[in-house]
mmCIF file of C-alpha atoms in Angstrom:
data_model
loop_
_atom_site.group_PDB
_atom_site.id
_atom_site.type_symbol
_atom_site.label_atom_id
_atom_site.label_comp_id
_atom_site.label_asym_id
_atom_site.label_seq_id
_atom_site.Cartn_x
_atom_site.Cartn_y
_atom_site.Cartn_z
ATOM 1 C CA MET A 1 12.763 -35.823 108.654
ATOM 2 C CA ASN A 2 14.186 -38.205 106.053
ATOM 3 C CA ILE A 3 16.020 -36.693 103.054
ATOM 4 C CA ALA A 4 16.556 -38.862 99.988
ATOM 5 C CA ILE A 5 19.119 -37.904 97.331
ATOM 6 C CA VAL A 6 18.746 -39.519 93.909
ATOM 7 C CA GLY A 7 22.073 -39.611 92.065
ATOM 8 C CA GLY A 8 25.550 -40.601 93.169
ATOM 9 C CA GLY A 9 27.847 -37.907 91.811
ATOM 10 C CA LEU A 10 29.528 -34.761 93.069
ATOM 11 C CA ALA A 11 26.257 -32.840 93.543
ATOM 12 C CA ALA A 12 24.725 -35.599 95.644
ATOM 13 C CA ALA A 13 27.769 -36.050 97.865
ATOM 14 C CA THR A 14 28.190 -32.286 98.310
ATOM 15 C CA ALA A 15 24.554 -31.914 99.371
ATOM 16 C CA ALA A 16 24.956 -34.678 101.960
ATOM 17 C CA THR A 17 28.156 -33.041 103.219
ATOM 18 C CA GLU A 18 26.481 -29.652 103.569
ATOM 19 C CA LEU A 19 23.523 -31.157 105.428
ATOM 20 C CA ARG A 20 25.811 -32.688 108.030
ATOM 21 C CA GLU A 21 28.055 -29.636 108.298
ATOM 22 C CA ARG A 22 24.984 -27.451 108.895
ATOM 23 C CA GLY A 23 23.907 -29.708 111.744
ATOM 24 C CA TYR A 24 21.142 -31.711 110.084
ATOM 25 C CA ASP A 25 20.760 -34.787 112.277
ATOM 26 C CA SER A 26 18.025 -36.902 110.655
ATOM 27 C CA ASP A 27 18.362 -39.611 108.009
ATOM 28 C CA VAL A 28 20.186 -38.921 104.734
ATOM 29 C CA VAL A 29 20.193 -41.573 102.002
ATOM 30 C CA ILE A 30 22.011 -41.388 98.645
ATOM 31 C CA TYR A 31 20.845 -43.688 95.837
ATOM 32 C CA ALA A 32 23.696 -44.146 93.344
ATOM 33 C CA ARG A 33 23.565 -46.130 90.096
ATOM 34 C CA GLU A 34 27.321 -46.658 89.974
ATOM 35 C CA ASP A 35 29.132 -49.038 92.322
ATOM 36 C CA HIS A 36 31.842 -46.432 92.898
ATOM 37 C CA LEU A 37 31.920 -43.950 95.728
ATOM 38 C CA PRO A 38 30.772 -40.499 94.509
ATOM 39 C CA TYR A 39 33.521 -38.808 92.506
ATOM 40 C CA GLU A 40 34.286 -35.645 90.552
ATOM 41 C CA ARG A 41 34.282 -35.870 86.754
ATOM 42 C CA PRO A 42 36.673 -33.034 85.707
ATOM 43 C CA PRO A 43 39.835 -34.940 86.709
ATOM 44 C CA LEU A 44 38.841 -37.741 84.319
ATOM 45 C CA SER A 45 39.737 -35.484 81.374
ATOM 46 C CA LYS A 46 42.546 -33.648 83.170
ATOM 47 C CA GLU A 47 44.985 -34.891 85.843
ATOM 48 C CA VAL A 48 43.786 -38.501 86.027
ATOM 49 C CA LEU A 49 43.863 -38.834 82.245
ATOM 50 C CA LEU A 50 47.389 -37.430 82.160
ATOM 51 C CA GLY A 51 48.430 -39.799 84.922
ATOM 52 C CA THR A 52 49.555 -37.051 87.310
ATOM 53 C CA LYS A 53 46.897 -38.138 89.830
ATOM 54 C CA ASP A 54 45.206 -41.455 90.510
ATOM 55 C CA VAL A 55 41.499 -42.215 90.323
ATOM 56 C CA ASP A 56 41.049 -42.120 94.095
ATOM 57 C CA SER A 57 42.008 -38.446 94.082
ATOM 58 C CA ALA A 58 38.697 -37.737 92.331
ATOM 59 C CA LEU A 59 36.601 -39.195 95.175
ATOM 60 C CA VAL A 60 34.544 -36.669 97.120
ATOM 61 C CA HIS A 61 35.056 -38.669 100.337
ATOM 62 C CA ASP A 62 36.455 -42.035 101.276
ATOM 63 C CA GLU A 63 34.102 -44.782 102.419
ATOM 64 C CA ALA A 64 34.744 -44.127 106.084
ATOM 65 C CA TRP A 65 33.311 -40.609 105.812
ATOM 66 C CA TYR A 66 29.835 -41.860 104.887
ATOM 67 C CA ALA A 67 29.774 -44.240 107.842
ATOM 68 C CA ALA A 68 31.148 -41.666 110.282
ATOM 69 C CA ASN A 69 28.579 -39.090 109.158
ATOM 70 C CA ARG A 70 25.639 -41.498 109.025
ATOM 71 C CA VAL A 71 25.003 -40.985 105.334
ATOM 72 C CA ARG A 72 23.540 -44.190 103.936
ATOM 73 C CA LEU A 73 25.043 -44.754 100.513
ATOM 74 C CA GLU A 74 23.079 -47.229 98.409
ATOM 75 C CA ARG A 75 25.391 -48.107 95.511
ATOM 76 C CA GLY A 76 24.427 -49.966 92.352
ATOM 77 C CA VAL A 77 20.821 -48.929 92.889
ATOM 78 C CA ALA A 78 18.505 -47.215 90.405
ATOM 79 C CA VAL A 79 15.513 -45.179 91.545
ATOM 80 C CA THR A 80 12.856 -46.123 89.002
ATOM 81 C CA ALA A 81 9.855 -44.195 90.334
ATOM 82 C CA ILE A 82 8.944 -41.297 92.593
ATOM 83 C CA ASP A 83 5.415 -40.797 93.904
ATOM 84 C CA PRO A 84 5.090 -37.236 95.228
ATOM 85 C CA ALA A 85 1.562 -37.910 96.528
ATOM 86 C CA THR A 86 2.710 -40.622 98.935
ATOM 87 C CA HIS A 87 6.283 -39.344 99.385
ATOM 88 C CA THR A 88 7.704 -42.683 98.303
ATOM 89 C CA LEU A 89 10.335 -43.820 95.829
ATOM 90 C CA ARG A 90 11.107 -47.215 94.358
ATOM 91 C CA ALA A 91 14.729 -48.403 94.259
ATOM 92 C CA GLU A 92 15.909 -51.420 92.284
ATOM 93 C CA PRO A 93 19.342 -53.079 91.975
ATOM 94 C CA VAL A 94 20.965 -52.082 88.675
ATOM 95 C CA GLY A 95 21.952 -55.674 87.946
ATOM 96 C CA GLY A 96 18.427 -56.929 88.470
ATOM 97 C CA GLY A 97 16.496 -58.016 91.519
ATOM 98 C CA GLU A 98 13.513 -57.079 93.584
ATOM 99 C CA GLY A 99 12.753 -53.398 94.061
ATOM 100 C CA VAL A 100 11.968 -51.821 97.404
ATOM 101 C CA GLU A 101 9.834 -48.809 98.265
ATOM 102 C CA HIS A 102 11.206 -46.158 100.612
ATOM 103 C CA ARG A 103 9.525 -43.168 102.150
ATOM 104 C CA TYR A 104 11.021 -39.683 102.091
ATOM 105 C CA ASP A 105 10.028 -36.356 103.585
ATOM 106 C CA ARG A 106 12.058 -34.275 101.152
ATOM 107 C CA LEU A 107 13.895 -35.393 98.051
ATOM 108 C CA LEU A 108 16.748 -34.051 95.950
ATOM 109 C CA ILE A 109 17.155 -35.034 92.287
ATOM 110 C CA ALA A 110 20.808 -35.013 91.192
ATOM 111 C CA THR A 111 20.660 -37.499 88.325
ATOM 112 C CA GLY A 112 23.008 -35.512 86.075
ATOM 113 C CA ALA A 113 23.295 -36.011 82.346
ATOM 114 C CA ILE A 114 24.316 -38.750 79.945
ATOM 115 C CA ALA A 115 26.571 -38.409 76.926
ATOM 116 C CA ARG A 116 24.850 -37.751 73.612
ATOM 117 C CA ARG A 117 25.398 -40.809 71.415
ATOM 118 C CA PHE A 118 26.781 -40.712 67.870
ATOM 119 C CA ASP A 119 25.237 -43.507 65.800
ATOM 120 C CA LEU A 120 27.936 -43.661 63.124
ATOM 121 C CA ALA A 121 30.699 -44.055 65.702
ATOM 122 C CA ASP A 122 28.666 -46.658 67.579
ATOM 123 C CA ARG A 123 28.330 -48.711 64.376
ATOM 124 C CA VAL A 124 31.901 -48.402 63.104
ATOM 125 C CA ALA A 125 34.052 -48.247 66.231
ATOM 126 C CA GLU A 126 33.772 -48.794 69.959
ATOM 127 C CA PRO A 127 33.875 -45.129 70.925
ATOM 128 C CA ILE A 128 34.636 -43.752 74.350
ATOM 129 C CA TYR A 129 32.184 -41.259 75.836
ATOM 130 C CA LEU A 130 34.240 -39.887 78.702
ATOM 131 C CA ARG A 131 31.770 -39.850 81.603
ATOM 132 C CA THR A 132 32.807 -42.592 84.023
ATOM 133 C CA ILE A 133 35.840 -44.032 85.761
ATOM 134 C CA GLU A 134 35.635 -47.042 83.438
ATOM 135 C CA ASP A 135 35.753 -44.719 80.398
ATOM 136 C CA ASN A 136 38.787 -42.996 81.861
ATOM 137 C CA THR A 137 40.588 -46.283 82.520
ATOM 138 C CA ARG A 138 40.033 -47.437 78.958
ATOM 139 C CA LEU A 139 41.154 -44.134 77.446
ATOM 140 C CA ARG A 140 44.300 -43.880 79.581
ATOM 141 C CA ALA A 141 45.365 -47.308 78.371
ATOM 142 C CA ALA A 142 44.841 -46.255 74.753
ATOM 143 C CA LEU A 143 46.830 -42.994 74.903
ATOM 144 C CA ARG A 144 50.315 -44.087 73.945
ATOM 145 C CA PRO A 145 52.983 -42.707 71.573
ATOM 146 C CA GLY A 146 51.936 -43.006 67.943
ATOM 147 C CA ALA A 147 48.360 -44.069 68.677
ATOM 148 C CA LYS A 148 45.867 -42.687 66.143
ATOM 149 C CA VAL A 149 43.236 -40.837 68.146
ATOM 150 C CA VAL A 150 40.109 -39.480 66.476
ATOM 151 C CA ILE A 151 38.016 -37.064 68.513
ATOM 152 C CA VAL A 152 34.498 -36.134 67.414
ATOM 153 C CA GLY A 153 33.541 -32.752 68.814
ATOM 154 C CA ALA A 154 35.740 -29.781 69.744
ATOM 155 C CA GLY A 155 34.020 -28.835 72.982
ATOM 156 C CA TRP A 156 35.583 -28.810 76.443
ATOM 157 C CA ILE A 157 35.876 -32.598 76.696
ATOM 158 C CA GLY A 158 37.176 -33.024 73.154
ATOM 159 C CA LEU A 159 39.854 -30.368 73.527
ATOM 160 C CA GLU A 160 40.978 -31.542 76.948
ATOM 161 C CA VAL A 161 41.314 -35.087 75.619
ATOM 162 C CA ALA A 162 43.225 -33.742 72.607
ATOM 163 C CA SER A 163 45.618 -31.950 74.960
ATOM 164 C CA ALA A 164 46.198 -35.066 77.067
ATOM 165 C CA ALA A 165 46.650 -37.246 73.973
ATOM 166 C CA ARG A 166 49.249 -34.924 72.431
ATOM 167 C CA GLN A 167 51.122 -34.802 75.725
ATOM 168 C CA LYS A 168 51.260 -38.606 75.468
ATOM 169 C CA ASP A 169 52.666 -38.253 71.910
ATOM 170 C CA ALA A 170 49.574 -39.694 70.252
ATOM 171 C CA GLU A 171 48.514 -38.570 66.761
ATOM 172 C CA VAL A 172 45.317 -36.551 67.205
ATOM 173 C CA THR A 173 42.659 -35.579 64.687
ATOM 174 C CA VAL A 174 39.640 -33.579 65.856
ATOM 175 C CA TYR A 175 36.484 -33.291 63.757
ATOM 176 C CA GLU A 176 34.100 -30.416 64.450
ATOM 177 C CA VAL A 177 31.116 -29.437 62.296
ATOM 178 C CA ALA A 178 31.229 -25.821 63.526
ATOM 179 C CA ASP A 179 33.656 -23.346 62.021
ATOM 180 C CA LEU A 180 35.607 -23.007 65.282
ATOM 181 C CA PRO A 181 35.982 -24.960 68.532
ATOM 182 C CA LEU A 182 33.867 -23.725 71.461
ATOM 183 C CA VAL A 183 32.388 -21.027 69.266
ATOM 184 C CA ALA A 184 28.909 -21.315 70.813
ATOM 185 C CA VAL A 185 30.370 -20.474 74.234
ATOM 186 C CA LEU A 186 33.273 -18.152 73.477
ATOM 187 C CA GLY A 187 32.339 -16.537 70.170
ATOM 188 C CA PRO A 188 34.700 -16.418 67.183
ATOM 189 C CA GLU A 189 37.167 -13.934 68.675
ATOM 190 C CA VAL A 190 38.312 -16.176 71.529
ATOM 191 C CA ALA A 191 37.431 -19.507 69.925
ATOM 192 C CA GLN A 192 40.046 -18.807 67.250
ATOM 193 C CA LEU A 193 42.703 -18.622 69.965
ATOM 194 C CA PHE A 194 41.867 -22.174 71.063
ATOM 195 C CA ALA A 195 42.062 -23.378 67.473
ATOM 196 C CA ASP A 196 45.501 -21.768 67.150
ATOM 197 C CA LEU A 197 46.624 -23.319 70.453
ATOM 198 C CA HIS A 198 45.808 -26.868 69.403
ATOM 199 C CA ARG A 199 47.286 -26.530 65.944
ATOM 200 C CA ALA A 200 50.472 -25.174 67.518
ATOM 201 C CA HIS A 201 50.659 -28.411 69.495
ATOM 202 C CA GLY A 202 50.274 -30.607 66.438
ATOM 203 C CA VAL A 203 46.556 -31.388 66.485
ATOM 204 C CA ASP A 204 44.991 -31.973 63.073
ATOM 205 C CA LEU A 205 41.940 -29.775 63.694
ATOM 206 C CA ARG A 206 39.347 -30.269 60.960
ATOM 207 C CA LEU A 207 36.726 -27.563 61.352
ATOM 208 C CA GLY A 208 33.465 -27.349 59.453
ATOM 209 C CA THR A 209 33.935 -31.048 58.786
ATOM 210 C CA ALA A 210 31.902 -34.103 59.718
ATOM 211 C CA VAL A 211 33.825 -37.291 60.432
ATOM 212 C CA ASP A 212 33.286 -40.149 57.999
ATOM 213 C CA GLU A 213 33.229 -43.916 58.379
ATOM 214 C CA ALA A 214 36.723 -44.395 56.958
ATOM 215 C CA ALA A 215 38.324 -42.050 59.502
ATOM 216 C CA LEU A 216 36.554 -43.772 62.385
ATOM 217 C CA ALA A 217 37.504 -47.243 61.173
ATOM 218 C CA ALA A 218 41.192 -46.306 60.787
ATOM 219 C CA ALA A 219 41.552 -44.936 64.325
ATOM 220 C CA ASP A 220 43.106 -46.809 67.229
ATOM 221 C CA VAL A 221 40.699 -45.056 69.574
ATOM 222 C CA VAL A 222 37.653 -42.871 68.978
ATOM 223 C CA VAL A 223 36.457 -40.358 71.564
ATOM 224 C CA VAL A 224 33.044 -38.722 71.151
ATOM 225 C CA GLY A 225 32.222 -35.482 72.921
ATOM 226 C CA ILE A 226 29.158 -33.957 71.286
ATOM 227 C CA GLY A 227 27.246 -32.821 74.322
ATOM 228 C CA ALA A 228 25.109 -34.321 77.047
ATOM 229 C CA ILE A 229 21.419 -34.929 77.681
ATOM 230 C CA PRO A 230 19.917 -34.242 81.128
ATOM 231 C CA GLN A 231 18.429 -37.335 82.741
ATOM 232 C CA THR A 232 14.893 -36.100 83.262
ATOM 233 C CA GLU A 233 12.937 -39.329 82.716
ATOM 234 C CA LEU A 234 12.451 -40.012 86.426
ATOM 235 C CA ALA A 235 11.164 -36.485 87.022
ATOM 236 C CA GLU A 236 8.841 -36.723 84.024
ATOM 237 C CA ARG A 237 7.326 -39.983 85.258
ATOM 238 C CA ALA A 238 6.789 -38.334 88.646
ATOM 239 C CA GLY A 239 4.777 -35.565 86.978
ATOM 240 C CA LEU A 240 7.282 -32.793 87.633
ATOM 241 C CA ASP A 241 7.605 -29.905 85.180
ATOM 242 C CA VAL A 242 10.355 -30.596 82.653
ATOM 243 C CA ASP A 243 11.669 -28.516 79.741
ATOM 244 C CA ARG A 244 15.291 -29.060 78.658
ATOM 245 C CA GLY A 245 15.948 -30.130 82.219
ATOM 246 C CA VAL A 246 13.930 -30.348 85.398
ATOM 247 C CA LEU A 247 12.413 -26.904 85.907
ATOM 248 C CA VAL A 248 13.362 -25.367 89.251
ATOM 249 C CA ASP A 249 12.669 -21.949 90.697
ATOM 250 C CA GLU A 250 15.152 -19.466 92.122
ATOM 251 C CA ARG A 251 15.522 -21.668 95.202
ATOM 252 C CA LEU A 252 16.103 -24.867 93.203
ATOM 253 C CA ARG A 253 12.625 -26.193 94.053
ATOM 254 C CA THR A 254 10.733 -28.217 91.435
ATOM 255 C CA SER A 255 6.992 -27.985 90.756
ATOM 256 C CA ASP A 256 6.554 -30.178 93.858
ATOM 257 C CA PRO A 257 7.392 -28.213 97.033
ATOM 258 C CA ASP A 258 9.139 -31.173 98.687
ATOM 259 C CA ILE A 259 11.393 -32.031 95.721
ATOM 260 C CA TYR A 260 14.469 -30.080 94.625
ATOM 261 C CA ALA A 261 16.826 -30.603 91.663
ATOM 262 C CA ILE A 262 20.430 -29.537 91.111
ATOM 263 C CA GLY A 263 23.407 -29.877 88.807
ATOM 264 C CA ASP A 264 23.381 -30.971 85.174
ATOM 265 C CA VAL A 265 19.708 -31.972 85.295
ATOM 266 C CA ALA A 266 18.324 -28.682 86.664
ATOM 267 C CA ASN A 267 16.984 -25.875 84.466
ATOM 268 C CA HIS A 268 17.195 -23.034 86.963
ATOM 269 C CA GLN A 269 15.414 -19.675 87.029
ATOM 270 C CA HIS A 270 18.477 -17.551 87.805
ATOM 271 C CA PRO A 271 17.537 -14.410 89.779
ATOM 272 C CA VAL A 272 20.620 -12.435 88.717
ATOM 273 C CA LEU A 273 20.621 -13.358 85.026
ATOM 274 C CA GLY A 274 16.826 -12.997 84.858
ATOM 275 C CA ARG A 275 16.340 -16.128 82.757
ATOM 276 C CA ARG A 276 16.522 -19.883 82.865
ATOM 277 C CA ILE A 277 19.880 -21.566 82.534
ATOM 278 C CA ARG A 278 21.144 -25.144 82.784
ATOM 279 C CA VAL A 279 24.856 -25.417 83.481
ATOM 280 C CA GLU A 280 26.887 -28.620 83.152
ATOM 281 C CA HIS A 281 29.892 -27.931 85.314
ATOM 282 C CA TRP A 282 31.702 -28.949 88.473
ATOM 283 C CA ASP A 283 31.265 -25.580 90.173
ATOM 284 C CA THR A 284 27.504 -25.501 89.630
ATOM 285 C CA ALA A 285 27.148 -29.007 91.067
ATOM 286 C CA ILE A 286 28.938 -27.893 94.230
ATOM 287 C CA GLU A 287 27.327 -24.498 94.739
ATOM 288 C CA GLN A 288 23.772 -25.578 93.915
ATOM 289 C CA ALA A 289 24.167 -28.559 96.242
ATOM 290 C CA LYS A 290 24.997 -26.263 99.145
ATOM 291 C CA VAL A 291 21.994 -24.004 98.579
ATOM 292 C CA ALA A 292 19.660 -26.958 98.039
ATOM 293 C CA ALA A 293 20.856 -28.492 101.315
ATOM 294 C CA HIS A 294 19.992 -25.292 103.165
ATOM 295 C CA ASN A 295 16.517 -25.215 101.624
ATOM 296 C CA LEU A 296 15.890 -28.899 102.279
ATOM 297 C CA MET A 297 16.441 -28.023 105.939
ATOM 298 C CA GLY A 298 13.736 -25.367 105.740
ATOM 299 C CA GLU A 299 15.622 -22.247 104.734
ATOM 300 C CA ASP A 300 14.506 -19.953 101.903
ATOM 301 C CA GLU A 301 17.729 -19.154 100.059
ATOM 302 C CA PRO A 302 17.914 -18.215 96.361
ATOM 303 C CA TYR A 303 20.754 -19.540 94.220
ATOM 304 C CA THR A 304 22.522 -16.439 92.868
ATOM 305 C CA HIS A 305 25.987 -17.814 92.036
ATOM 306 C CA LEU A 306 27.129 -16.905 88.519
ATOM 307 C CA PRO A 307 28.090 -19.683 86.086
ATOM 308 C CA TYR A 308 31.774 -20.579 86.203
ATOM 309 C CA PHE A 309 33.923 -22.763 83.963
ATOM 310 C CA PHE A 310 37.588 -23.696 83.918
ATOM 311 C CA THR A 311 39.832 -25.725 81.691
ATOM 312 C CA ASP A 312 43.436 -26.898 81.526
ATOM 313 C CA GLN A 313 44.916 -27.553 78.085
ATOM 314 C CA TYR A 314 48.686 -27.903 77.621
ATOM 315 C CA ASP A 315 50.162 -24.979 79.578
ATOM 316 C CA LEU A 316 46.965 -22.936 79.314
ATOM 317 C CA GLY A 317 44.742 -22.512 82.358
ATOM 318 C CA MET A 318 41.520 -20.578 81.917
ATOM 319 C CA GLU A 319 38.602 -19.407 84.080
ATOM 320 C CA TYR A 320 35.322 -18.060 82.683
ATOM 321 C CA PHE A 321 32.652 -16.265 84.696
ATOM 322 C CA GLY A 322 29.091 -15.262 83.783
ATOM 323 C CA SER A 323 26.926 -16.028 80.778
ATOM 324 C CA VAL A 324 26.433 -14.128 77.549
ATOM 325 C CA GLY A 325 22.875 -15.364 77.103
ATOM 326 C CA PRO A 326 20.615 -15.701 74.080
ATOM 327 C CA ASP A 327 20.855 -12.041 73.061
ATOM 328 C CA GLY A 328 24.588 -12.310 72.444
ATOM 329 C CA TYR A 329 27.060 -9.482 72.857
ATOM 330 C CA ASP A 330 28.117 -6.302 71.089
ATOM 331 C CA ARG A 331 31.853 -6.749 71.327
ATOM 332 C CA VAL A 332 34.703 -8.579 73.031
ATOM 333 C CA ASP A 333 37.418 -6.539 74.715
ATOM 334 C CA ILE A 334 40.694 -8.454 74.903
ATOM 335 C CA GLU A 335 43.636 -7.233 76.970
ATOM 336 C CA GLY A 336 47.091 -8.788 77.065
ATOM 337 C CA ASP A 337 49.077 -11.305 75.043
ATOM 338 C CA THR A 338 46.878 -13.807 73.214
ATOM 339 C CA ASP A 339 49.784 -15.998 72.091
ATOM 340 C CA VAL A 340 48.967 -18.576 74.752
ATOM 341 C CA ALA A 341 50.864 -21.302 72.901
ATOM 342 C CA ASN A 342 54.010 -19.399 73.864
ATOM 343 C CA GLY A 343 53.074 -18.446 77.405
ATOM 344 C CA GLY A 344 50.847 -15.456 76.702
ATOM 345 C CA ALA A 345 48.282 -14.296 79.272
ATOM 346 C CA PHE A 346 45.165 -12.264 78.581
ATOM 347 C CA ARG A 347 41.745 -11.209 79.805
ATOM 348 C CA ALA A 348 38.559 -11.073 77.730
ATOM 349 C CA TYR A 349 35.257 -9.307 78.424
ATOM 350 C CA TRP A 350 31.994 -9.969 76.552
ATOM 351 C CA VAL A 351 30.055 -6.693 76.554
ATOM 352 C CA GLU A 352 26.411 -5.995 75.708
ATOM 353 C CA ASP A 353 24.838 -2.531 76.049
ATOM 354 C CA GLY A 354 27.970 -1.405 77.847
ATOM 355 C CA VAL A 355 27.645 -4.095 80.541
ATOM 356 C CA VAL A 356 30.035 -7.027 81.007
ATOM 357 C CA ARG A 357 27.944 -10.208 80.586
ATOM 358 C CA ALA A 358 30.859 -12.649 80.842
ATOM 359 C CA ALA A 359 34.587 -12.437 81.441
ATOM 360 C CA MET A 360 37.560 -14.772 81.439
ATOM 361 C CA HIS A 361 41.270 -14.885 81.934
ATOM 362 C CA ALA A 362 43.873 -17.186 80.443
ATOM 363 C CA ASN A 363 47.092 -17.786 82.406
ATOM 364 C CA ASP A 364 46.467 -14.655 84.482
ATOM 365 C CA TRP A 365 45.658 -16.160 87.880
ATOM 366 C CA ASP A 366 46.229 -12.964 89.824
ATOM 367 C CA ALA A 367 43.335 -11.477 87.855
ATOM 368 C CA SER A 368 40.792 -14.130 88.830
ATOM 369 C CA ASP A 369 38.910 -12.051 91.420
ATOM 370 C CA ALA A 370 38.949 -8.878 89.345
ATOM 371 C CA VAL A 371 37.697 -10.695 86.251
ATOM 372 C CA ARG A 372 34.879 -12.366 88.194
ATOM 373 C CA ASP A 373 33.865 -9.107 89.873
ATOM 374 C CA SER A 374 33.673 -7.311 86.520
ATOM 375 C CA VAL A 375 30.605 -9.323 85.476
ATOM 376 C CA GLY A 376 27.506 -7.154 85.690
ATOM 377 C CA THR A 377 29.450 -3.901 85.801
ATOM 378 C CA ARG A 378 29.631 -1.240 83.123
ATOM 379 C CA ARG A 379 32.621 -1.482 80.838
#
């Protein structure tokens, strides 16, 4: 049985790894748009950006692994069409050239997401959307003492870049139209702590403010981090069900029984949360890939893993477990010292109807298991 994996990132490589480790012995082919070996994206805004690790440290495997494990890695190749009726896909060289049709028995879509563009920045500057190794290389070269860095968006990427830039002694201004950074994820109680952290480290954090043309034009480097868009076009053309991502059931199966989808592109019916959720994070790419690999081999395993996020900013390390959901929360219980700019450590619990819907710790690594296990329990 031939398994085709469309997408060349962490999710794709993890799925191929799991297939081989579980003893799957038939053909596995990965179709990757980039010429690079599959790599992890989080280090691009963390250790690699800071220069504490090199780019190769972000690779999932070296080239020899794919050969030794008989995983055919087609790099610089775009899958332009999938025909579920005939179980075929069409692959074309990204740089141009003749396309070739390939047959599959089962297929995994791991096409990820692309950065949301910002028209004003595209017109005025040459902004960096930190998604690729090339983006990282360009940004690392630009982060030098005294450089004027303008960041549009105070989400995870924006704040991690701000942290790295300040640690390189660059002058950093962050523009965010919301009243607080990360407020949609963390709520105002905890989001305020991140605002305080960055201001304590010298970031000019302009909240409730849209960036203008003059600020963009005056910057030495502009970084845009205003979200990502799942790459669903291929699935749509194939006739699969799509709504804010490729719709998958509890077992990560699409509307076609022989096609699965995982990672940033998948809008998953989560059996524990009882609703659909699409998560753009490293951990989800890994854990969904493992479950999808099992099901591609004929198992019937639901994906029950709770959403998980982490970030490193200055001396703050944080882990977040669970999901508040559309109904919000009644209160946030915070325990510990919230002065993280001066080494404080705390735990936070988002509670609705007496039940912990999400929980996090900051700088309290011994509490990681307890914080994770609190999700779903009564507070």
